[in-house]
PDB file of C-alpha atoms in Angstrom:
ATOM      1  CA  MET A   5     177.996  90.081 120.716  1.00 56.00           C
ATOM      2  CA  ASN A   6     181.019  87.728 120.655  1.00 58.00           C
ATOM      3  CA  GLY A   7     183.907  87.135 122.977  1.00 57.00           C
ATOM      4  CA  GLU A   8     184.197  85.757 126.608  1.00 65.00           C
ATOM      5  CA  PRO A   9     182.459  88.760 128.119  1.00 69.00           C
ATOM      6  CA  ALA A  10     179.506  88.285 125.955  1.00 75.00           C
ATOM      7  CA  GLU A  11     179.284  84.546 126.681  1.00 80.00           C
ATOM      8  CA  ASN A  12     179.411  85.548 130.307  1.00 83.00           C
ATOM      9  CA  PHE A  13     176.324  87.829 129.564  1.00 86.00           C
ATOM     10  CA  TRP A  14     174.423  85.193 127.849  1.00 87.00           C
ATOM     11  CA  ARG A  15     175.095  82.634 130.671  1.00 88.00           C
ATOM     12  CA  GLY A  16     173.841  85.295 133.376  1.00 90.00           C
ATOM     13  CA  LEU A  17     170.939  86.002 131.333  1.00 89.00           C
ATOM     14  CA  ARG A  18     170.025  82.340 131.045  1.00 89.00           C
ATOM     15  CA  ARG A  19     170.300  81.964 134.737  1.00 91.00           C
ATOM     16  CA  TRP A  20     168.379  85.040 135.772  1.00 93.00           C
ATOM     17  CA  CYS A  21     165.713  84.724 132.692  1.00 91.00           C
ATOM     18  CA  PRO A  22     165.395  81.157 131.991  1.00 91.00           C
ATOM     19  CA  TRP A  23     162.036  81.872 130.088  1.00 93.00           C
ATOM     20  CA  LEU A  24     164.034  83.786 127.559  1.00 92.00           C
ATOM     21  CA  ASP A  25     165.687  80.090 126.390  1.00 92.00           C
ATOM     22  CA  THR A  26     162.376  78.950 125.337  1.00 94.00           C
ATOM     23  CA  PRO A  27     162.307  77.336 121.781  1.00 95.00           C
ATOM     24  CA  GLY A  28     159.770  78.021 118.989  1.00 95.00           C
ATOM     25  CA  VAL A  29     158.813  81.495 120.419  1.00 95.00           C
ATOM     26  CA  LEU A  30     159.227  83.167 116.931  1.00 95.00           C
ATOM     27  CA  LYS A  31     157.639  80.551 115.126  1.00 96.00           C
ATOM     28  CA  ALA A  32     154.567  80.643 117.431  1.00 96.00           C
ATOM     29  CA  VAL A  33     154.436  84.506 116.412  1.00 95.00           C
ATOM     30  CA  VAL A  34     154.447  83.366 112.694  1.00 95.00           C
ATOM     31  CA  LEU A  35     151.494  81.128 113.311  1.00 96.00           C
ATOM     32  CA  LEU A  36     149.681  83.796 115.177  1.00 95.00           C
ATOM     33  CA  ASN A  37     150.583  86.173 112.127  1.00 94.00           C
ATOM     34  CA  ALA A  38     148.569  83.578 109.851  1.00 95.00           C
ATOM     35  CA  LEU A  39     145.747  83.448 112.419  1.00 95.00           C
ATOM     36  CA  THR A  40     145.542  87.198 112.692  1.00 95.00           C
ATOM     37  CA  PHE A  41     145.465  87.431 108.664  1.00 94.00           C
ATOM     38  CA  LEU A  42     142.515  85.106 108.609  1.00 94.00           C
ATOM     39  CA  LEU A  43     140.914  87.215 111.271  1.00 93.00           C
ATOM     40  CA  LEU A  44     141.391  90.220 109.488  1.00 93.00           C
ATOM     41  CA  ALA A  45     140.193  89.018 106.165  1.00 92.00           C
ATOM     42  CA  MET A  46     136.812  88.397 107.914  1.00 93.00           C
ATOM     43  CA  VAL A  47     136.635  91.457 110.007  1.00 93.00           C
ATOM     44  CA  PRO A  48     139.099  94.088 108.995  1.00 91.00           C
ATOM     45  CA  ALA A  49     138.045  96.557 111.838  1.00 90.00           C
ATOM     46  CA  TYR A  50     139.928  94.026 114.349  1.00 91.00           C
ATOM     47  CA  ARG A  51     143.209  95.694 112.903  1.00 90.00           C
ATOM     48  CA  GLU A  52     142.781  99.024 114.773  1.00 89.00           C
ATOM     49  CA  MET A  53     142.404  97.116 117.914  1.00 92.00           C
ATOM     50  CA  LEU A  54     145.864  95.330 117.403  1.00 92.00           C
ATOM     51  CA  GLU A  55     147.835  98.283 116.640  1.00 90.00           C
ATOM     52  CA  LEU A  56     150.555  99.896 118.667  1.00 90.00           C
ATOM     53  CA  SER A  57     148.841 103.166 119.569  1.00 89.00           C
ATOM     54  CA  PRO A  58     150.420 105.177 122.517  1.00 90.00           C
ATOM     55  CA  GLU A  59     147.158 106.787 123.359  1.00 92.00           C
ATOM     56  CA  ALA A  60     145.121 103.708 123.553  1.00 93.00           C
ATOM     57  CA  VAL A  61     147.985 102.179 125.707  1.00 93.00           C
ATOM     58  CA  ARG A  62     147.607 105.110 127.946  1.00 93.00           C
ATOM     59  CA  ARG A  63     144.005 104.511 128.283  1.00 93.00           C
ATOM     60  CA  GLY A  64     144.695 101.128 129.726  1.00 94.00           C
ATOM     61  CA  GLU A  65     144.765  99.053 126.085  1.00 94.00           C
ATOM     62  CA  VAL A  66     148.137  97.445 127.135  1.00 94.00           C
ATOM     63  CA  TRP A  67     147.651  94.303 124.862  1.00 94.00           C
ATOM     64  CA  ARG A  68     148.504  96.549 122.011  1.00 92.00           C
ATOM     65  CA  LEU A  69     152.250  96.442 123.291  1.00 92.00           C
ATOM     66  CA  ALA A  70     152.559  92.835 121.947  1.00 92.00           C
ATOM     67  CA  THR A  71     149.249  92.592 119.573  1.00 92.00           C
ATOM     68  CA  TYR A  72     151.102  94.600 116.816  1.00 92.00           C
ATOM     69  CA  ILE A  73     153.616  91.876 116.166  1.00 92.00           C
ATOM     70  CA  PHE A  74     150.803  89.742 114.828  1.00 93.00           C
ATOM     71  CA  ILE A  75     149.706  92.326 112.274  1.00 91.00           C
ATOM     72  CA  PRO A  76     150.674  90.528 108.741  1.00 86.00           C
ATOM     73  CA  GLN A  77     152.677  92.770 106.348  1.00 80.00           C
ATOM     74  CA  THR A  78     150.064  92.268 103.537  1.00 83.00           C
ATOM     75  CA  THR A  79     146.264  91.773 102.858  1.00 85.00           C
ATOM     76  CA  ASP A  80     147.101  89.698  99.531  1.00 89.00           C
ATOM     77  CA  TRP A  81     146.584  86.294  99.889  1.00 90.00           C
ATOM     78  CA  PHE A  82     149.230  85.175  97.567  1.00 88.00           C
ATOM     79  CA  TRP A  83     151.880  87.569  99.449  1.00 87.00           C
ATOM     80  CA  ALA A  84     150.601  86.657 102.821  1.00 91.00           C
ATOM     81  CA  VAL A  85     151.512  82.814 102.221  1.00 91.00           C
ATOM     82  CA  PHE A  86     155.161  84.001 100.714  1.00 88.00           C
ATOM     83  CA  TYR A  87     155.580  86.321 103.606  1.00 90.00           C
ATOM     84  CA  LEU A  88     154.406  83.824 106.225  1.00 93.00           C
ATOM     85  CA  LEU A  89     156.888  81.085 104.769  1.00 92.00           C
ATOM     86  CA  PHE A  90     159.798  83.394 104.626  1.00 91.00           C
ATOM     87  CA  MET A  91     159.377  84.425 108.037  1.00 94.00           C
ATOM     88  CA  TRP A  92     159.154  80.770 109.389  1.00 95.00           C
ATOM     89  CA  PHE A  93     162.062  80.135 107.369  1.00 94.00           C
ATOM     90  CA  LEU A  94     164.062  83.031 109.167  1.00 95.00           C
ATOM     91  CA  ALA A  95     162.842  82.026 112.577  1.00 95.00           C
ATOM     92  CA  ASP A  96     164.091  78.452 112.097  1.00 95.00           C
ATOM     93  CA  ALA A  97     167.437  79.499 110.573  1.00 95.00           C
ATOM     94  CA  LEU A  98     168.095  82.144 113.122  1.00 96.00           C
ATOM     95  CA  GLU A  99     167.159  79.755 116.033  1.00 96.00           C
ATOM     96  CA  THR A 100     169.487  77.338 114.636  1.00 95.00           C
ATOM     97  CA  ALA A 101     172.131  79.584 114.338  1.00 94.00           C
ATOM     98  CA  TRP A 102     171.774  81.541 117.857  1.00 94.00           C
ATOM     99  CA  GLY A 103     169.783  79.344 119.956  1.00 94.00           C
ATOM    100  CA  PRO A 104     166.463  80.234 121.462  1.00 95.00           C
ATOM    101  CA  LEU A 105     168.201  82.570 124.078  1.00 95.00           C
ATOM    102  CA  ARG A 106     169.726  84.797 121.829  1.00 95.00           C
ATOM    103  CA  LEU A 107     167.084  84.866 119.239  1.00 96.00           C
ATOM    104  CA  ASN A 108     164.252  85.803 121.983  1.00 96.00           C
ATOM    105  CA  ALA A 109     166.598  88.551 123.395  1.00 95.00           C
ATOM    106  CA  PHE A 110     166.998  89.984 119.811  1.00 96.00           C
ATOM    107  CA  TYR A 111     163.396  90.139 119.209  1.00 96.00           C
ATOM    108  CA  LEU A 112     162.289  91.466 122.489  1.00 95.00           C
ATOM    109  CA  LEU A 113     164.950  94.302 122.100  1.00 94.00           C
ATOM    110  CA  GLY A 114     163.581  94.885 118.726  1.00 93.00           C
ATOM    111  CA  MET A 115     159.933  95.074 120.562  1.00 93.00           C
ATOM    112  CA  ALA A 116     161.401  97.449 122.857  1.00 93.00           C
ATOM    113  CA  GLY A 117     162.952  99.502 120.479  1.00 92.00           C
ATOM    114  CA  CYS A 118     159.416  99.829 118.538  1.00 90.00           C
ATOM    115  CA  THR A 119     157.603 100.817 121.737  1.00 91.00           C
ATOM    116  CA  VAL A 120     160.239 103.718 122.282  1.00 90.00           C
ATOM    117  CA  ALA A 121     159.656 104.705 118.695  1.00 90.00           C
ATOM    118  CA  ALA A 122     155.894 104.898 119.144  1.00 89.00           C
ATOM    119  CA  PHE A 123     155.770 106.710 122.426  1.00 90.00           C
ATOM    120  CA  PHE A 124     158.730 109.325 121.537  1.00 89.00           C
ATOM    121  CA  PHE A 125     159.124 109.713 118.005  1.00 86.00           C
ATOM    122  CA  GLY A 126     155.859 108.782 116.348  1.00 77.00           C
ATOM    123  CA  GLY A 127     155.438 106.621 113.096  1.00 66.00           C
ATOM    124  CA  SER A 128     153.395 103.409 112.313  1.00 65.00           C
ATOM    125  CA  SER A 129     155.984 101.286 110.510  1.00 67.00           C
ATOM    126  CA  TYR A 130     157.114  99.278 113.815  1.00 75.00           C
ATOM    127  CA  ASN A 131     156.077  95.602 112.631  1.00 83.00           C
ATOM    128  CA  THR A 132     157.730  95.986 109.321  1.00 87.00           C
ATOM    129  CA  PHE A 133     161.070  97.175 110.951  1.00 88.00           C
ATOM    130  CA  LEU A 134     160.984  94.553 113.606  1.00 90.00           C
ATOM    131  CA  ASN A 135     160.748  91.906 110.787  1.00 92.00           C
ATOM    132  CA  LEU A 136     163.469  93.881 108.677  1.00 93.00           C
ATOM    133  CA  SER A 137     165.675  93.382 111.550  1.00 94.00           C
ATOM    134  CA  LEU A 138     165.156  89.637 111.285  1.00 95.00           C
ATOM    135  CA  PHE A 139     165.930  89.745 107.684  1.00 95.00           C
ATOM    136  CA  PHE A 140     169.232  91.831 107.925  1.00 96.00           C
ATOM    137  CA  ALA A 141     170.248  89.570 110.974  1.00 96.00           C
ATOM    138  CA  PHE A 142     170.254  86.202 108.671  1.00 96.00           C
ATOM    139  CA  ALA A 143     171.885  87.996 105.894  1.00 95.00           C
ATOM    140  CA  THR A 144     174.666  89.073 108.206  1.00 95.00           C
ATOM    141  CA  LEU A 145     175.164  85.772 109.712  1.00 95.00           C
ATOM    142  CA  ALA A 146     174.591  83.925 106.379  1.00 94.00           C
ATOM    143  CA  PRO A 147     175.354  86.447 103.576  1.00 93.00           C
ATOM    144  CA  ASP A 148     176.069  83.843 100.657  1.00 93.00           C
ATOM    145  CA  HIS A 149     173.003  81.786 101.461  1.00 91.00           C
ATOM    146  CA  LYS A 150     170.872  81.876  97.981  1.00 88.00           C
ATOM    147  CA  VAL A 151     167.279  82.568  97.794  1.00 82.00           C
ATOM    148  CA  TYR A 152     164.643  82.764  95.035  1.00 76.00           C
ATOM    149  CA  LEU A 153     163.514  86.204  94.323  1.00 71.00           C
ATOM    150  CA  PHE A 154     159.853  86.095  92.838  1.00 64.00           C
ATOM    151  CA  PHE A 155     160.529  82.272  92.398  1.00 64.00           C
ATOM    152  CA  VAL A 156     162.498  82.865  89.479  1.00 71.00           C
ATOM    153  CA  LEU A 157     165.917  84.613  90.329  1.00 73.00           C
ATOM    154  CA  ARG A 158     168.421  82.861  92.704  1.00 81.00           C
ATOM    155  CA  LEU A 159     170.412  85.480  94.616  1.00 86.00           C
ATOM    156  CA  LYS A 160     172.623  85.493  97.508  1.00 91.00           C
ATOM    157  CA  ILE A 161     170.612  87.221 100.324  1.00 92.00           C
ATOM    158  CA  LYS A 162     173.342  89.688 101.136  1.00 93.00           C
ATOM    159  CA  TYR A 163     172.672  91.380  97.608  1.00 92.00           C
ATOM    160  CA  ILE A 164     168.825  91.649  98.642  1.00 91.00           C
ATOM    161  CA  ALA A 165     169.771  93.146 102.030  1.00 93.00           C
ATOM    162  CA  TRP A 166     172.025  95.697 100.460  1.00 94.00           C
ATOM    163  CA  VAL A 167     168.952  96.714  98.148  1.00 93.00           C
ATOM    164  CA  PHE A 168     166.829  97.136 101.048  1.00 92.00           C
ATOM    165  CA  ALA A 169     169.810  98.891 103.253  1.00 93.00           C
ATOM    166  CA  GLY A 170     169.949 101.246 100.259  1.00 94.00           C
ATOM    167  CA  PHE A 171     166.388 102.063 100.129  1.00 93.00           C
ATOM    168  CA  MET A 172     166.560 102.578 104.014  1.00 91.00           C
ATOM    169  CA  LEU A 173     169.326 104.931 103.695  1.00 93.00           C
ATOM    170  CA  LEU A 174     167.716 107.242 101.258  1.00 94.00           C
ATOM    171  CA  GLN A 175     164.596 107.214 103.511  1.00 90.00           C
ATOM    172  CA  PHE A 176     166.519 108.060 106.597  1.00 90.00           C
ATOM    173  CA  ALA A 177     168.492 110.855 104.369  1.00 92.00           C
ATOM    174  CA  VAL A 178     165.066 112.792 103.643  1.00 92.00           C
ATOM    175  CA  ILE A 179     162.960 112.195 106.674  1.00 88.00           C
ATOM    176  CA  PRO A 180     162.813 114.680 109.603  1.00 88.00           C
ATOM    177  CA  LEU A 181     164.636 114.096 112.771  1.00 88.00           C
ATOM    178  CA  PRO A 182     162.009 112.488 114.724  1.00 86.00           C
ATOM    179  CA  GLY A 183     161.547 109.840 111.865  1.00 85.00           C
ATOM    180  CA  LYS A 184     165.262 109.212 111.914  1.00 89.00           C
ATOM    181  CA  MET A 185     165.434 108.622 115.579  1.00 90.00           C
ATOM    182  CA  ALA A 186     162.249 106.308 115.220  1.00 88.00           C
ATOM    183  CA  MET A 187     163.963 104.109 112.528  1.00 88.00           C
ATOM    184  CA  LEU A 188     167.167 103.691 114.717  1.00 90.00           C
ATOM    185  CA  ALA A 189     165.128 102.898 117.608  1.00 90.00           C
ATOM    186  CA  CYS A 190     163.266 100.217 115.728  1.00 88.00           C
ATOM    187  CA  LEU A 191     166.440  98.894 114.594  1.00 91.00           C
ATOM    188  CA  ALA A 192     168.183  99.060 117.979  1.00 92.00           C
ATOM    189  CA  ASN A 193     168.442  95.253 118.198  1.00 94.00           C
ATOM    190  CA  TYR A 194     170.385  95.037 115.038  1.00 95.00           C
ATOM    191  CA  LEU A 195     172.595  97.921 115.973  1.00 94.00           C
ATOM    192  CA  VAL A 196     173.381  96.295 119.409  1.00 93.00           C
ATOM    193  CA  PHE A 197     174.226  92.968 118.219  1.00 92.00           C
ATOM    194  CA  PHE A 198     175.865  93.664 115.111  1.00 93.00           C
ATOM    195  CA  VAL A 199     177.445  97.176 115.174  1.00 91.00           C
ATOM    196  CA  PRO A 200     179.975  96.383 118.060  1.00 88.00           C
ATOM    197  CA  GLY A 201     181.219  93.500 115.877  1.00 86.00           C
ATOM    198  CA  PHE A 202     181.781  95.542 112.591  1.00 87.00           C
ATOM    199  CA  VAL A 203     183.423  98.066 114.537  1.00 88.00           C
ATOM    200  CA  ARG A 204     185.879  95.209 116.039  1.00 86.00           C
ATOM    201  CA  ASP A 205     186.469  93.917 112.849  1.00 85.00           C
ATOM    202  CA  ALA A 206     187.414  97.328 110.994  1.00 85.00           C
ATOM    203  CA  ARG A 207     189.714  97.870 113.761  1.00 85.00           C
ATOM    204  CA  THR A 208     191.501  94.486 113.347  1.00 83.00           C
ATOM    205  CA  ARG A 209     191.568  94.786 109.524  1.00 84.00           C
ATOM    206  CA  ARG A 210     193.234  98.355 110.251  1.00 84.00           C
ATOM    207  CA  SER A 211     195.635  96.803 112.711  1.00 80.00           C
ATOM    208  CA  ASN A 212     196.726  94.280 110.227  1.00 80.00           C
ATOM    209  CA  THR A 213     197.136  96.695 107.550  1.00 79.00           C
ATOM    210  CA  VAL A 214     199.374  98.861 109.744  1.00 77.00           C
ATOM    211  CA  ARG A 215     201.484  95.870 110.620  1.00 73.00           C
ATOM    212  CA  LEU A 216     201.850  94.566 107.221  1.00 70.00           C
ATOM    213  CA  GLU A 217     202.884  98.006 105.970  1.00 74.00           C
ATOM    214  CA  LYS A 218     205.385  98.345 108.979  1.00 67.00           C
ATOM    215  CA  PHE A 219     206.719  94.786 108.002  1.00 61.00           C
ATOM    216  CA  ARG A 220     207.425  95.923 104.285  1.00 62.00           C
ATOM    217  CA  SER A 221     208.984  99.044 105.272  1.00 63.00           C
ATOM    218  CA  GLN A 222     211.520  97.109 107.676  1.00 53.00           C
ATOM    219  CA  THR A 223     212.013  94.383 104.701  1.00 52.00           C
ATOM    220  CA  PRO A 224     215.216  95.380 103.132  1.00 59.00           C
ATOM    221  CA  GLU A 225     214.860  95.566  99.145  1.00 64.00           C
ATOM    222  CA  SER A 226     217.043  93.178  96.875  1.00 66.00           C
ATOM    223  CA  VAL A 227     220.093  94.500  94.822  1.00 73.00           C
ATOM    224  CA  HIS A 228     220.468  91.460  92.781  1.00 81.00           C
ATOM    225  CA  ARG A 229     217.818  89.295  91.059  1.00 84.00           C
ATOM    226  CA  CYS A 230     218.062  86.734  88.390  1.00 87.00           C
ATOM    227  CA  ARG A 231     216.352  87.367  85.375  1.00 86.00           C
ATOM    228  CA  VAL A 232     215.202  83.572  84.988  1.00 86.00           C
ATOM    229  CA  CYS A 233     214.474  82.357  88.165  1.00 87.00           C
ATOM    230  CA  GLY A 234     213.963  85.706  90.421  1.00 84.00           C
ATOM    231  CA  ARG A 235     216.435  84.510  93.173  1.00 85.00           C
ATOM    232  CA  THR A 236     217.754  87.399  95.177  1.00 85.00           C
ATOM    233  CA  GLU A 237     220.660  87.993  97.610  1.00 81.00           C
ATOM    234  CA  ILE A 238     217.925  87.767 100.378  1.00 79.00           C
ATOM    235  CA  THR A 239     215.991  84.796  99.246  1.00 81.00           C
ATOM    236  CA  HIS A 240     219.346  82.784  98.351  1.00 83.00           C
ATOM    237  CA  PRO A 241     222.358  84.480 100.408  1.00 82.00           C
ATOM    238  CA  ASP A 242     224.767  81.790  99.050  1.00 84.00           C
ATOM    239  CA  ALA A 243     223.914  82.423  95.429  1.00 83.00           C
ATOM    240  CA  ASP A 244     226.445  84.333  93.031  1.00 84.00           C
ATOM    241  CA  PHE A 245     225.055  86.986  90.653  1.00 85.00           C
ATOM    242  CA  ARG A 246     226.752  88.011  87.306  1.00 85.00           C
ATOM    243  CA  VAL A 247     225.691  90.439  84.499  1.00 85.00           C
ATOM    244  CA  ALA A 248     225.697  88.985  80.999  1.00 83.00           C
ATOM    245  CA  ALA A 249     226.541  90.406  77.693  1.00 78.00           C
ATOM    246  CA  ASP A 250     222.692  91.396  77.227  1.00 80.00           C
ATOM    247  CA  GLY A 251     223.002  93.811  80.151  1.00 80.00           C
ATOM    248  CA  GLU A 252     220.581  91.639  82.288  1.00 85.00           C
ATOM    249  CA  GLU A 253     221.645  90.015  85.717  1.00 88.00           C
ATOM    250  CA  TYR A 254     221.593  86.247  86.442  1.00 87.00           C
ATOM    251  CA  CYS A 255     222.451  83.795  88.872  1.00 87.00           C
ATOM    252  CA  THR A 256     225.411  81.566  87.932  1.00 84.00           C
ATOM    253  CA  GLU A 257     222.996  78.658  87.353  1.00 84.00           C
ATOM    254  CA  HIS A 258     221.087  80.410  84.785  1.00 84.00           C
ATOM    255  CA  LEU A 259     223.890  82.707  83.295  1.00 83.00           C
ATOM    256  CA  PRO A 260     223.762  82.679  79.331  1.00 81.00           C
ATOM    257  CA  GLY A 261     226.438  80.341  77.750  1.00 73.00           C
ATOM    258  CA  ARG A 262     227.112  78.737  81.236  1.00 64.00           C
ATOM    259  CA  GLY A 263     228.329  75.142  80.340  1.00 50.00           C
TER     260      GLY A 263
END
């Protein structure tokens, strides 16, 4: 979402929805993830009350439309700490890169996509896909940023993102159509924010390639070329060329036996 039309859109959104420009929202979500992890460690039964269940929402339990984002991705203490620290890092990095308005709009659009997936296509991995969209967003914005994998192996984040994307494509290929639609809906925020840029960049590269090929096709090829210095009648119109006894062509400056 770049360019002058996009900037006009963001200025209008900031004017009509100033609350979206609130900083630290995603960090607050991470903190609530930590508190929810502690709560579920003490009373696991509360998890069912927080999950995104369309049937329960229809019965009036509307809080589920938001509380599912607070459910941590793991019940293991070690991985919970790792997960929360990494999510805090993503929240800080994306807010620095985008500003709170874009980040909050990205996250809210992701939540809307997860809600659509839950009500129309089924499934249960809404929180996972929502967090993956944040990860893919950062990997797209800063592909060469290096992170430690399992605290040992230091890799550029784009390589880790490609591995996750590969697994997701394999899953996408084998799951039934409702599952495919649910996955696309859950990742709608990433698709809306980045796919237009990918398409625009691809068109630009193709246009540049076509122009380069056209330029090369219109550039005349040289007839004379000095074997020593590579001069041609095109690069040096005033140069004079001779064929020596060895059958090779030289400019007069490098003609063998000259002088």
